[in-house]
Amino acid sequence: MKVLGIETSCDETGVAVYDTAIGGVDGLRAHAVYSQIALHAEYGGVVPELASRDHVRKLLPLVRQTLDEAGLSTDDIDGVAYTAGPGLVGALLVGAGVARALAWGLDVPAIGVHHMEGHLLAPLMEDDPPAAPFVALLVSGGHTQLVAVDAIGSYRLLGETLDDAAGEAFDKTAKMMGLPYPGGPQLAALAEHGTPGVFKFPRPMTTRPGLDFSFSGLKTQVLLAWQASDKTDTTKADIARGFEDAVVDTLAIKCARALDATGFDTLIVAGGVGANTRLREKLRADAQRRGGRVCFPRPALCTDNGAMIAFAGALRLEAGQYGDAAVHVVPRWDMATLPPLAAA
């Protein structure tokens, strides 16, 4: 089955084609992402209406480009998957409208995909994919969650952030320190030049039981340190390193607790912060020490993309799950409400 995937939940327009007959890494026939970073940079954050309009402008050309790169035409498509939520409602409606129209015109099934399930399943596209059960750390600009995956489509929320997501904390901290938008990747790059231990920030909520996260207090501690500092380039890099180390350690501690609580030995990590080099190194070292396993998607598939939507949609379409012709999106959507992945 060749599935066209469309992602428009926020400020990236993503399109991909996944071929289940090939499967694995090679099953991703083509994918492309158009980022709106330059559009939103002058505002210091995503402007929802501008995001929606830019999806309208870029989506169909990106569909044509992706099909051309895959060596396919629309007549070769067997199904369409699109992000139905969570996300910005206007942006979601653009992708959903195009996807449903394509599916109707081609007389093929279509399915709305949960954005975070797309992230969660992205590592399964890689070579030697993990098998459930496992623990998933979903860590991005909008989400920080630990999820027990008993089977594909069967999810239990173990813990989540009570305030800022980890990626959001990266972005806001970077903005406080005067780094350009989007700040998270800029702060991580700056931290590479910092000296560990010069600034030691708390590892929030690690001294109490439980699997929830909180990063707003850490952000405040960094702000106070920055305001009291000499603000030189060296100090800026040292503060960035201290902040990144605190976030990475916090995520690693909570992941270890989640593995202990579930008895699982495999951890998968997905979402934009999952591309962070220091987080990957830390979790790989922890997995080796525990005798377990940690899996990541390739860095290009950590941020929002159509490939993860095409793959997740393909799994559900092959199981006989699809929707009617209505254009329906869910800006707020609990992943635990998804149906299990079982043949209809």
Coordinates of C-alpha atoms in Angstrom, one line a residue:
M1 CA 0.0 0.0 0.0
K2 CA 1.4 3.4 -1.0
V3 CA 0.2 6.1 1.4
L4 CA 0.5 9.8 1.0
G5 CA 1.1 11.5 4.3
I6 CA 0.3 15.2 5.0
E7 CA 1.4 17.1 8.2
T8 CA 0.2 20.7 8.9
S9 CA -0.3 20.8 12.6
C10 CA 1.8 23.9 13.3
D11 CA 4.5 25.7 11.2
E12 CA 5.9 22.9 9.1
T13 CA 4.3 21.7 5.9
G14 CA 5.3 18.0 5.5
V15 CA 4.5 15.6 2.8
A16 CA 5.7 12.0 2.3
V17 CA 4.9 8.7 0.5
Y18 CA 5.3 5.5 2.5
D19 CA 5.2 2.1 0.7
T20 CA 4.3 -0.8 3.0
A21 CA 5.1 -3.4 0.3
I22 CA 8.8 -2.3 0.7
G23 CA 8.6 -1.5 4.5
G24 CA 11.4 -0.3 6.8
V25 CA 13.7 2.5 5.9
D26 CA 13.4 1.9 2.2
G27 CA 9.6 2.1 2.4
L28 CA 9.9 5.9 2.7
R29 CA 9.8 6.6 -1.1
A30 CA 10.1 10.4 -0.7
H31 CA 9.5 13.1 1.8
A32 CA 9.8 16.9 2.0
V33 CA 9.3 19.5 4.6
Y34 CA 8.8 23.2 4.2
S35 CA 9.5 25.3 7.3
Q36 CA 7.9 28.6 8.1
I37 CA 10.7 29.7 10.5
A38 CA 11.6 32.8 8.4
L39 CA 7.9 33.8 8.2
H40 CA 7.4 33.8 12.0
A41 CA 10.9 35.0 13.0
E42 CA 10.0 38.7 13.2
Y43 CA 7.2 37.9 15.6
G44 CA 9.3 35.6 17.9
G45 CA 6.8 32.8 17.7
V46 CA 4.2 31.1 15.5
V47 CA 1.3 33.3 14.4
P48 CA -1.6 30.8 13.8
E49 CA -3.3 32.7 10.9
L50 CA -0.1 33.2 9.0
A51 CA 0.7 29.6 9.5
S52 CA -2.6 28.5 8.0
R53 CA -2.2 30.8 5.0
D54 CA 1.3 29.5 4.3
H55 CA 0.1 25.9 4.4
V56 CA -2.5 26.8 1.8
R57 CA 0.3 28.3 -0.4
K58 CA 2.8 25.5 0.0
L59 CA 0.9 22.2 0.4
L60 CA -0.2 21.3 -3.1
P61 CA 3.2 22.2 -4.7
L62 CA 4.8 20.1 -2.0
V63 CA 2.5 17.2 -2.8
R64 CA 3.4 17.4 -6.5
Q65 CA 7.2 17.7 -5.7
T66 CA 7.1 14.6 -3.3
L67 CA 5.2 12.5 -5.9
D68 CA 7.7 13.4 -8.6
E69 CA 10.6 12.5 -6.3
A70 CA 9.0 9.2 -5.6
G71 CA 8.4 8.5 -9.3
L72 CA 4.7 8.2 -8.7
S73 CA 1.5 9.9 -9.9
T74 CA -1.7 10.4 -7.9
D75 CA -3.1 7.3 -9.6
D76 CA -0.5 5.2 -7.7
I77 CA -1.7 6.3 -4.3
D78 CA -3.7 3.7 -2.3
G79 CA -4.5 5.9 0.7
V80 CA -4.1 9.3 2.3
A81 CA -3.1 10.0 5.9
Y82 CA -3.2 13.5 7.5
T83 CA -2.7 15.0 10.9
A84 CA -6.1 15.5 12.4
G85 CA -4.7 16.8 15.8
P86 CA -3.6 18.0 18.2
G87 CA -2.4 21.3 16.8
L88 CA -3.5 24.7 15.5
V89 CA -7.1 24.4 14.3
G90 CA -6.6 26.5 11.1
A91 CA -3.4 24.7 10.1
L92 CA -5.0 21.3 10.7
L93 CA -8.0 22.2 8.6
V94 CA -5.8 23.0 5.6
G95 CA -4.2 19.6 5.6
A96 CA -7.4 17.8 6.4
G97 CA -9.3 19.6 3.6
V98 CA -6.6 18.8 1.0
A99 CA -6.2 15.2 2.2
R100 CA -10.0 14.5 2.1
A101 CA -10.4 16.1 -1.3
L102 CA -7.5 14.0 -2.7
A103 CA -8.9 10.8 -1.2
W104 CA -12.4 11.5 -2.5
G105 CA -11.1 12.4 -6.0
L106 CA -8.9 9.3 -6.1
D107 CA -11.6 7.0 -4.5
V108 CA -9.1 5.8 -1.9
P109 CA -9.5 5.6 1.9
A110 CA -8.2 8.4 4.2
I111 CA -7.5 8.5 7.9
G112 CA -6.8 11.3 10.3
V113 CA -3.7 10.6 12.4
H114 CA -2.8 11.6 15.9
H115 CA 0.2 13.9 15.7
M116 CA 1.9 12.4 18.7
E117 CA 1.2 8.8 17.6
G118 CA 3.1 9.8 14.4
H119 CA 6.1 10.9 16.5
L120 CA 5.8 7.8 18.7
L121 CA 5.9 5.4 15.7
A122 CA 8.6 7.2 13.8
P123 CA 11.5 5.1 15.3
L124 CA 9.7 2.0 13.9
M125 CA 10.6 3.1 10.4
E126 CA 14.3 2.6 11.1
D127 CA 16.3 -0.6 10.7
D128 CA 15.8 -3.2 13.5
P129 CA 12.7 -1.5 14.9
P130 CA 11.7 -2.1 18.5
A131 CA 8.7 -4.3 19.3
A132 CA 6.1 -3.4 21.9
P133 CA 5.9 -3.3 24.9
F134 CA 8.2 -0.3 25.5
V135 CA 8.2 3.1 27.1
A136 CA 8.1 6.2 24.9
L137 CA 9.4 9.6 25.7
L138 CA 7.6 12.2 23.6
V139 CA 9.5 15.4 23.9
S140 CA 9.0 18.4 21.7
G141 CA 8.1 22.1 21.8
G142 CA 4.5 21.3 22.7
H143 CA 4.7 18.0 24.6
T144 CA 6.7 16.2 27.2
Q145 CA 5.1 12.9 28.0
L146 CA 6.1 9.4 29.1
V147 CA 3.8 6.8 27.6
A148 CA 3.6 3.0 28.2
V149 CA 3.1 1.3 24.9
D150 CA 1.6 -2.1 25.6
A151 CA 0.9 -2.6 21.9
I152 CA 0.7 -0.3 18.9
G153 CA -2.4 1.7 19.4
S154 CA -2.7 0.8 23.1
Y155 CA -1.2 3.7 25.2
R156 CA -1.1 4.6 28.9
L157 CA 0.0 8.0 30.0
L158 CA 2.6 7.6 32.8
G159 CA 3.6 11.2 33.2
E160 CA 3.6 14.6 31.5
T161 CA 4.7 18.2 32.0
L162 CA 2.6 20.3 34.4
D163 CA 3.7 23.5 32.7
D164 CA 6.2 24.1 29.9
A165 CA 7.2 21.3 27.6
A166 CA 11.0 20.7 27.4
G167 CA 11.2 22.2 23.9
E168 CA 9.2 25.2 25.0
A169 CA 11.6 25.7 27.9
F170 CA 14.5 25.6 25.5
D171 CA 12.9 28.2 23.3
K172 CA 11.8 30.5 26.1
T173 CA 15.2 30.3 27.8
A174 CA 17.0 31.1 24.6
K175 CA 14.7 34.1 24.1
M176 CA 15.5 35.4 27.6
M177 CA 19.2 35.2 26.7
G178 CA 18.7 37.1 23.5
L179 CA 19.2 34.2 21.1
P180 CA 17.5 34.4 17.7
Y181 CA 14.3 32.5 16.8
P182 CA 13.8 29.6 16.9
G183 CA 15.9 29.6 20.1
G184 CA 16.0 25.9 21.1
P185 CA 18.5 24.7 18.5
Q186 CA 20.5 27.9 19.0
L187 CA 20.7 27.3 22.7
A188 CA 21.8 23.7 22.2
A189 CA 24.5 24.8 19.8
L190 CA 25.7 27.4 22.2
A191 CA 25.8 24.8 25.0
E192 CA 28.4 22.9 23.1
H193 CA 30.9 25.7 23.9
G194 CA 30.0 25.9 27.6
T195 CA 31.9 24.4 30.5
P196 CA 29.8 21.8 32.5
G197 CA 29.3 22.6 36.2
V198 CA 30.0 26.3 36.1
F199 CA 26.3 26.8 36.5
K200 CA 24.4 24.1 38.4
F201 CA 20.7 24.3 38.0
P202 CA 18.1 22.1 39.8
R203 CA 16.7 18.9 38.2
P204 CA 13.0 19.7 38.7
M205 CA 10.7 17.2 40.4
T206 CA 13.4 14.5 40.6
T207 CA 13.6 14.5 44.4
R208 CA 10.0 13.5 44.7
P209 CA 8.2 10.3 43.5
G210 CA 6.2 10.3 40.2
L211 CA 6.8 10.7 36.5
D212 CA 5.5 14.2 35.9
F213 CA 7.7 17.0 34.7
S214 CA 7.9 20.7 35.4
F215 CA 10.3 23.1 33.7
S216 CA 8.9 26.6 34.5
G217 CA 11.0 26.8 37.8
L218 CA 14.1 25.9 36.0
K219 CA 13.5 28.6 33.4
T220 CA 13.2 31.1 36.3
Q221 CA 16.4 30.0 37.8
V222 CA 18.2 30.5 34.5
L223 CA 16.7 33.9 34.2
L224 CA 18.0 35.0 37.6
A225 CA 21.4 33.6 36.8
W226 CA 21.5 35.4 33.5
Q227 CA 20.3 38.7 35.0
A228 CA 23.0 38.5 37.7
S229 CA 25.8 37.5 35.3
D230 CA 28.3 39.6 33.3
K231 CA 26.6 38.5 30.1
T232 CA 29.8 37.7 28.3
D233 CA 29.8 35.1 25.5
T234 CA 31.6 32.7 27.8
T235 CA 29.1 33.1 30.5
K236 CA 26.2 32.8 28.1
A237 CA 27.6 29.5 26.8
D238 CA 28.2 28.2 30.4
I239 CA 24.6 29.1 31.4
A240 CA 23.3 27.4 28.2
R241 CA 25.3 24.3 29.1
G242 CA 24.0 24.3 32.7
F243 CA 20.4 24.6 31.5
E244 CA 20.8 21.8 28.9
D245 CA 22.4 19.5 31.4
A246 CA 19.6 20.1 33.8
V247 CA 16.9 19.2 31.2
V248 CA 18.8 16.2 29.9
D249 CA 19.4 14.8 33.4
T250 CA 15.8 15.4 34.4
L251 CA 14.5 13.6 31.3
A252 CA 16.9 10.7 31.8
I253 CA 16.0 10.3 35.5
K254 CA 12.3 10.1 34.7
C255 CA 12.9 7.7 31.8
A256 CA 14.7 5.3 34.2
R257 CA 11.8 5.5 36.7
A258 CA 9.3 4.8 33.9
L259 CA 11.2 1.7 32.8
D260 CA 11.4 0.5 36.4
A261 CA 7.7 1.1 37.0
T262 CA 6.6 -0.8 33.9
G263 CA 9.3 -3.5 33.9
F264 CA 10.0 -2.8 30.2
D265 CA 13.6 -2.7 29.0
T266 CA 13.2 -0.7 25.8
L267 CA 12.8 3.1 25.5
I268 CA 12.0 5.0 22.4
V269 CA 12.5 8.8 22.1
A270 CA 10.7 11.0 19.6
G271 CA 9.9 14.6 19.0
G272 CA 12.0 17.6 18.2
V273 CA 14.1 17.5 21.4
G274 CA 14.8 13.9 20.6
A275 CA 17.4 15.2 18.1
N276 CA 19.4 16.8 20.9
T277 CA 22.9 15.3 20.8
R278 CA 23.5 15.4 24.6
L279 CA 20.2 13.7 25.3
R280 CA 20.9 10.9 22.9
E281 CA 24.3 10.3 24.4
K282 CA 23.0 10.3 28.0
L283 CA 20.1 7.9 27.2
R284 CA 22.4 5.6 25.2
A285 CA 24.8 5.4 28.1
D286 CA 22.0 4.7 30.6
A287 CA 20.6 2.0 28.3
Q288 CA 24.0 0.3 28.1
R289 CA 24.4 0.4 31.8
R290 CA 21.0 -1.1 32.4
G291 CA 21.4 -3.7 29.7
G292 CA 18.4 -2.3 27.9
R293 CA 17.8 -0.6 24.6
V294 CA 17.0 3.0 23.4
C295 CA 15.8 3.8 19.9
F296 CA 15.5 7.1 18.1
P297 CA 14.3 8.2 14.7
R298 CA 16.9 9.7 12.4
P299 CA 17.3 13.4 13.3
A300 CA 15.4 14.6 10.2
L301 CA 12.3 12.7 11.4
C302 CA 12.4 14.1 14.9
T303 CA 10.8 17.4 14.0
D304 CA 7.3 17.6 12.4
N305 CA 7.2 15.7 9.1
G306 CA 4.9 14.0 6.7
A307 CA 6.9 10.7 6.9
M308 CA 5.7 9.8 10.4
I309 CA 2.1 10.6 9.4
A310 CA 2.3 8.5 6.2
F311 CA 3.8 5.6 8.3
A312 CA 1.3 5.8 11.1
G313 CA -1.6 6.2 8.7
A314 CA -0.4 3.2 6.7
L315 CA -0.5 0.9 9.7
R316 CA -4.1 1.9 10.5
L317 CA -5.3 1.8 6.9
E318 CA -3.8 -1.7 6.5
A319 CA -5.7 -2.7 9.6
G320 CA -9.0 -1.5 8.0
Q321 CA -9.3 1.7 9.9
Y322 CA -10.4 4.8 8.0
G323 CA -12.8 7.7 8.3
D324 CA -15.7 9.0 6.3
A325 CA -15.5 11.9 3.8
A326 CA -16.1 14.6 6.5
V327 CA -13.3 17.1 7.2
H328 CA -12.8 16.7 10.9
V329 CA -9.9 17.8 13.1
V330 CA -9.3 17.6 16.9
P331 CA -7.1 20.4 18.2
R332 CA -7.0 18.8 21.6
W333 CA -6.8 15.0 21.5
D334 CA -5.9 12.5 24.2
M335 CA -3.8 9.7 22.6
A336 CA -5.2 7.2 25.1
T337 CA -8.6 7.4 23.3
L338 CA -7.2 6.0 20.1
P339 CA -8.5 2.6 19.0
P340 CA -6.1 -0.4 19.2
L341 CA -4.3 -1.4 16.0
A342 CA -6.3 -4.5 15.2
A343 CA -7.9 -5.6 11.9
A344 CA -11.5 -4.6 11.5

